[in-house]
PDB file of C-alpha atoms and ligand atoms in Angstrom:
ATOM      1  CA  UNK A  12     209.032  18.556 -78.764  1.00  0.00           C
ATOM      2  CA  UNK A  13     207.453  19.349 -82.164  1.00  0.00           C
ATOM      3  CA  UNK A  14     205.517  22.226 -83.323  1.00  0.00           C
ATOM      4  CA  UNK A  15     201.904  22.612 -81.925  1.00  0.00           C
ATOM      5  CA  UNK A  16     199.552  24.049 -84.533  1.00  0.00           C
ATOM      6  CA  UNK A  17     197.219  25.299 -81.748  1.00  0.00           C
ATOM      7  CA  UNK A  18     199.734  27.549 -79.970  1.00  0.00           C
ATOM      8  CA  UNK A  19     198.299  31.087 -79.653  1.00  0.00           C
ATOM      9  CA  UNK A  20     200.591  32.630 -82.203  1.00  0.00           C
ATOM     10  CA  UNK A  21     199.698  30.007 -84.787  1.00  0.00           C
ATOM     11  CA  UNK A  22     196.067  31.100 -84.041  1.00  0.00           C
ATOM     12  CA  UNK A  23     197.003  34.733 -84.603  1.00  0.00           C
ATOM     13  CA  UNK A  24     198.681  33.850 -87.895  1.00  0.00           C
ATOM     14  CA  UNK A  25     195.483  32.043 -88.997  1.00  0.00           C
ATOM     15  CA  UNK A  26     193.385  35.064 -88.048  1.00  0.00           C
ATOM     16  CA  UNK A  27     191.526  33.140 -85.374  1.00  0.00           C
ATOM     17  CA  UNK A  28     192.329  35.631 -82.624  1.00  0.00           C
ATOM     18  CA  UNK A  29     192.880  39.378 -82.981  1.00  0.00           C
ATOM     19  CA  UNK A  30     196.179  41.213 -82.688  1.00  0.00           C
ATOM     20  CA  UNK A  31     197.620  44.662 -82.948  1.00  0.00           C
ATOM     21  CA  UNK A  32     199.861  44.377 -86.089  1.00  0.00           C
ATOM     22  CA  UNK A  33     202.546  46.970 -86.541  1.00  0.00           C
ATOM     23  CA  UNK A  34     204.347  45.500 -89.548  1.00  0.00           C
ATOM     24  CA  UNK A  35     204.232  42.437 -91.756  1.00  0.00           C
ATOM     25  CA  UNK A  36     206.067  41.118 -94.909  1.00  0.00           C
ATOM     26  CA  UNK A  37     205.990  37.823 -96.610  1.00  0.00           C
ATOM     27  CA  UNK A  38     208.079  36.036 -93.922  1.00  0.00           C
ATOM     28  CA  UNK A  39     207.259  37.779 -90.670  1.00  0.00           C
ATOM     29  CA  UNK A  40     204.500  39.422 -88.488  1.00  0.00           C
ATOM     30  CA  UNK A  41     205.243  42.042 -85.775  1.00  0.00           C
ATOM     31  CA  UNK A  42     202.439  42.735 -83.288  1.00  0.00           C
ATOM     32  CA  UNK A  43     202.002  44.272 -79.779  1.00  0.00           C
ATOM     33  CA  UNK A  44     202.602  42.093 -76.786  1.00  0.00           C
ATOM     34  CA  UNK A  45     199.312  42.290 -74.714  1.00  0.00           C
ATOM     35  CA  UNK A  46     201.277  42.083 -71.497  1.00  0.00           C
ATOM     36  CA  UNK A  47     203.883  44.759 -72.184  1.00  0.00           C
ATOM     37  CA  UNK A  48     207.023  44.919 -70.031  1.00  0.00           C
ATOM     38  CA  UNK A  49     207.607  48.386 -71.371  1.00  0.00           C
ATOM     39  CA  UNK A  50     205.391  50.793 -73.394  1.00  0.00           C
ATOM     40  CA  UNK A  51     205.537  49.756 -77.023  1.00  0.00           C
ATOM     41  CA  UNK A  52     206.525  46.141 -76.357  1.00  0.00           C
ATOM     42  CA  UNK A  53     206.439  44.247 -79.762  1.00  0.00           C
ATOM     43  CA  UNK A  54     206.662  40.552 -80.696  1.00  0.00           C
ATOM     44  CA  UNK A  55     208.228  39.427 -84.051  1.00  0.00           C
ATOM     45  CA  UNK A  56     207.398  35.937 -85.381  1.00  0.00           C
ATOM     46  CA  UNK A  57     208.065  33.931 -88.568  1.00  0.00           C
ATOM     47  CA  UNK A  58     204.943  33.259 -90.635  1.00  0.00           C
ATOM     48  CA  UNK A  59     206.106  29.654 -91.002  1.00  0.00           C
ATOM     49  CA  UNK A  60     206.098  27.169 -88.169  1.00  0.00           C
ATOM     50  CA  UNK A  61     209.079  26.959 -85.862  1.00  0.00           C
ATOM     51  CA  UNK A  62     208.891  26.059 -82.189  1.00  0.00           C
ATOM     52  CA  UNK A  63     211.818  28.176 -81.222  1.00  0.00           C
ATOM     53  CA  UNK A  64     215.447  29.045 -82.206  1.00  0.00           C
ATOM     54  CA  UNK A  65     216.541  25.392 -81.877  1.00  0.00           C
ATOM     55  CA  UNK A  66     214.499  24.023 -84.687  1.00  0.00           C
ATOM     56  CA  UNK A  67     214.178  27.211 -86.795  1.00  0.00           C
ATOM     57  CA  UNK A  68     215.973  27.537 -90.183  1.00  0.00           C
ATOM     58  CA  UNK A  69     218.643  30.139 -90.824  1.00  0.00           C
ATOM     59  CA  UNK A  70     216.303  31.856 -93.122  1.00  0.00           C
ATOM     60  CA  UNK A  71     213.512  32.091 -90.567  1.00  0.00           C
ATOM     61  CA  UNK A  72     216.051  33.541 -87.990  1.00  0.00           C
ATOM     62  CA  UNK A  73     217.446  36.025 -90.539  1.00  0.00           C
ATOM     63  CA  UNK A  74     213.945  37.238 -91.564  1.00  0.00           C
ATOM     64  CA  UNK A  75     212.842  37.735 -87.832  1.00  0.00           C
ATOM     65  CA  UNK A  76     215.998  39.600 -87.122  1.00  0.00           C
ATOM     66  CA  UNK A  77     215.629  41.918 -89.978  1.00  0.00           C
ATOM     67  CA  UNK A  78     212.049  42.755 -88.910  1.00  0.00           C
ATOM     68  CA  UNK A  79     213.350  43.138 -85.334  1.00  0.00           C
ATOM     69  CA  UNK A  80     215.786  45.720 -86.548  1.00  0.00           C
ATOM     70  CA  UNK A  81     213.071  47.621 -88.538  1.00  0.00           C
ATOM     71  CA  UNK A  82     210.635  47.610 -85.579  1.00  0.00           C
ATOM     72  CA  UNK A  83     213.355  48.614 -83.116  1.00  0.00           C
ATOM     73  CA  UNK A  84     214.385  51.611 -85.347  1.00  0.00           C
ATOM     74  CA  UNK A  85     210.682  52.656 -85.421  1.00  0.00           C
ATOM     75  CA  UNK A  86     210.380  52.190 -81.609  1.00  0.00           C
ATOM     76  CA  UNK A  87     213.503  54.451 -80.870  1.00  0.00           C
ATOM     77  CA  UNK A  88     211.690  57.157 -82.833  1.00  0.00           C
ATOM     78  CA  UNK A  89     208.215  56.647 -81.706  1.00  0.00           C
ATOM     79  CA  UNK A  90     208.938  56.575 -78.041  1.00  0.00           C
ATOM     80  CA  UNK A  91     212.049  58.843 -78.091  1.00  0.00           C
ATOM     81  CA  UNK A  92     213.737  55.738 -76.562  1.00  0.00           C
ATOM     82  CA  UNK A  93     217.322  55.590 -75.257  1.00  0.00           C
ATOM     83  CA  UNK A  94     217.672  51.851 -76.063  1.00  0.00           C
ATOM     84  CA  UNK A  95     215.990  48.561 -76.974  1.00  0.00           C
ATOM     85  CA  UNK A  96     215.943  45.341 -75.250  1.00  0.00           C
ATOM     86  CA  UNK A  97     215.591  42.200 -77.317  1.00  0.00           C
ATOM     87  CA  UNK A  98     214.771  38.915 -75.792  1.00  0.00           C
ATOM     88  CA  UNK A  99     214.100  35.395 -77.134  1.00  0.00           C
ATOM     89  CA  UNK A 100     213.371  32.276 -74.941  1.00  0.00           C
ATOM     90  CA  UNK A 101     213.734  28.602 -75.809  1.00  0.00           C
ATOM     91  CA  UNK A 102     211.840  25.729 -74.041  1.00  0.00           C
ATOM     92  CA  UNK A 103     210.308  25.815 -70.563  1.00  0.00           C
ATOM     93  CA  UNK A 104     213.644  25.943 -68.772  1.00  0.00           C
ATOM     94  CA  UNK A 105     214.629  28.763 -71.041  1.00  0.00           C
ATOM     95  CA  UNK A 106     211.524  30.868 -70.008  1.00  0.00           C
ATOM     96  CA  UNK A 107     209.547  30.079 -73.193  1.00  0.00           C
ATOM     97  CA  UNK A 108     205.691  30.151 -72.630  1.00  0.00           C
ATOM     98  CA  UNK A 109     204.408  30.266 -76.281  1.00  0.00           C
ATOM     99  CA  UNK A 110     205.841  27.751 -78.492  1.00  0.00           C
ATOM    100  CA  UNK A 111     206.114  29.480 -81.781  1.00  0.00           C
ATOM    101  CA  UNK A 112     209.503  31.185 -82.301  1.00  0.00           C
ATOM    102  CA  UNK A 113     209.244  34.898 -81.279  1.00  0.00           C
ATOM    103  CA  UNK A 114     211.499  37.873 -80.475  1.00  0.00           C
ATOM    104  CA  UNK A 115     210.558  40.452 -77.909  1.00  0.00           C
ATOM    105  CA  UNK A 116     211.584  44.017 -78.755  1.00  0.00           C
ATOM    106  CA  UNK A 117     211.031  46.594 -75.981  1.00  0.00           C
ATOM    107  CA  UNK A 118     211.760  50.342 -76.026  1.00  0.00           C
ATOM    108  CA  UNK A 119     213.822  51.336 -73.024  1.00  0.00           C
ATOM    109  CA  UNK A 120     214.438  54.760 -71.313  1.00  0.00           C
ATOM    110  CA  UNK A 121     217.492  55.379 -69.111  1.00  0.00           C
ATOM    111  CA  UNK A 122     216.866  54.537 -65.404  1.00  0.00           C
ATOM    112  CA  UNK A 123     213.489  52.993 -66.067  1.00  0.00           C
ATOM    113  CA  UNK A 124     213.190  49.296 -65.085  1.00  0.00           C
ATOM    114  CA  UNK A 125     211.320  46.748 -67.296  1.00  0.00           C
ATOM    115  CA  UNK A 126     207.945  45.746 -65.783  1.00  0.00           C
ATOM    116  CA  UNK A 127     207.323  42.291 -64.524  1.00  0.00           C
ATOM    117  CA  UNK A 128     205.973  39.662 -66.988  1.00  0.00           C
ATOM    118  CA  UNK A 129     202.360  38.483 -67.006  1.00  0.00           C
ATOM    119  CA  UNK A 130     200.483  41.767 -66.377  1.00  0.00           C
ATOM    120  CA  UNK A 131     197.688  42.320 -68.860  1.00  0.00           C
ATOM    121  CA  UNK A 132     198.080  45.850 -70.462  1.00  0.00           C
ATOM    122  CA  UNK A 133     195.555  48.455 -71.084  1.00  0.00           C
ATOM    123  CA  UNK A 134     194.102  47.730 -74.538  1.00  0.00           C
ATOM    124  CA  UNK A 135     193.582  51.493 -75.536  1.00  0.00           C
ATOM    125  CA  UNK A 136     197.067  52.270 -74.581  1.00  0.00           C
ATOM    126  CA  UNK A 137     198.529  49.230 -76.577  1.00  0.00           C
ATOM    127  CA  UNK A 138     196.471  50.309 -79.622  1.00  0.00           C
ATOM    128  CA  UNK A 139     197.744  53.832 -79.330  1.00  0.00           C
ATOM    129  CA  UNK A 140     201.324  52.628 -78.998  1.00  0.00           C
ATOM    130  CA  UNK A 141     200.803  50.295 -82.085  1.00  0.00           C
ATOM    131  CA  UNK A 142     199.742  53.445 -84.062  1.00  0.00           C
ATOM    132  CA  UNK A 143     202.955  55.254 -82.919  1.00  0.00           C
ATOM    133  CA  UNK A 144     205.042  52.486 -84.218  1.00  0.00           C
ATOM    134  CA  UNK A 145     203.214  52.125 -87.388  1.00  0.00           C
ATOM    135  CA  UNK A 146     203.579  55.933 -88.067  1.00  0.00           C
ATOM    136  CA  UNK A 147     207.288  55.725 -87.536  1.00  0.00           C
ATOM    137  CA  UNK A 148     207.641  52.772 -89.839  1.00  0.00           C
TER     138      UNK A 148
HETATM  139  P1  AMP B  22     207.490  33.835 -73.833  1.00  0.00           P
HETATM  140  O1  AMP B  22     207.087  32.573 -74.510  1.00  0.00           O
HETATM  141  O2  AMP B  22     208.009  33.700 -72.370  1.00  0.00           O
HETATM  142  O3  AMP B  22     208.262  34.804 -74.536  1.00  0.00           O
HETATM  143  O4  AMP B  22     206.088  34.670 -73.372  1.00  0.00           O
HETATM  144  C1  AMP B  22     205.056  34.791 -74.457  1.00  0.00           C
HETATM  145  C2  AMP B  22     204.789  36.111 -74.607  1.00  0.00           C
HETATM  146  O5  AMP B  22     203.636  36.304 -75.391  1.00  0.00           O
HETATM  147  C3  AMP B  22     204.548  37.010 -73.303  1.00  0.00           C
HETATM  148  O6  AMP B  22     205.269  38.205 -73.298  1.00  0.00           O
HETATM  149  C4  AMP B  22     203.032  37.307 -73.453  1.00  0.00           C
HETATM  150  O7  AMP B  22     202.691  38.519 -72.856  1.00  0.00           O
HETATM  151  C5  AMP B  22     202.834  37.269 -74.931  1.00  0.00           C
HETATM  152  N1  AMP B  22     201.403  36.983 -75.312  1.00  0.00           N
HETATM  153  C6  AMP B  22     200.700  35.833 -75.017  1.00  0.00           C
HETATM  154  N2  AMP B  22     199.496  35.837 -75.535  1.00  0.00           N
HETATM  155  C7  AMP B  22     199.406  36.934 -76.452  1.00  0.00           C
HETATM  156  C8  AMP B  22     198.500  37.394 -77.367  1.00  0.00           C
HETATM  157  N3  AMP B  22     197.325  36.847 -77.519  1.00  0.00           N
HETATM  158  N4  AMP B  22     198.904  38.563 -78.088  1.00  0.00           N
HETATM  159  C9  AMP B  22     200.084  39.185 -77.844  1.00  0.00           C
HETATM  160  N5  AMP B  22     200.941  38.686 -77.032  1.00  0.00           N
HETATM  161  C10 AMP B  22     200.665  37.640 -76.282  1.00  0.00           C
END
């Protein structure tokens, strides 16, 4: 169970497939999930290879969480959110589908359930939500 250089987030990092970036620094990239479970759903990944939390270095985890916090604060403001849900899955049995370490950060509103996984979002809406988060950052 090593790192697969052809996973979809590795391709995003190499610029081989497009993404809606909201934030990046030397260590991490934050971009919109194209199957959002709430409006403004963002993924945060390390720029260096890690399959998931189990093989990641402490430095990769720390860098990702610092970016998650930045993005979460911006999401609170951009969507006038009541809270944030952060999720992170490890291996098939843990619910992981893309095998490059990633954190989900999702704005939440009181009484509004998260949507189901696997539903492709509206790209115009995702682009507009990315712009709102970038503006708040
Ligand atoms: P999981 O590994 O279970 O956390 O699921 C992977 C997540 O990546 C899902 O929420 C997908 O919607 C998301 N995803 C898959 N492909 C892309 C992509 N090309 N751009 C943005 N998000 C993606």
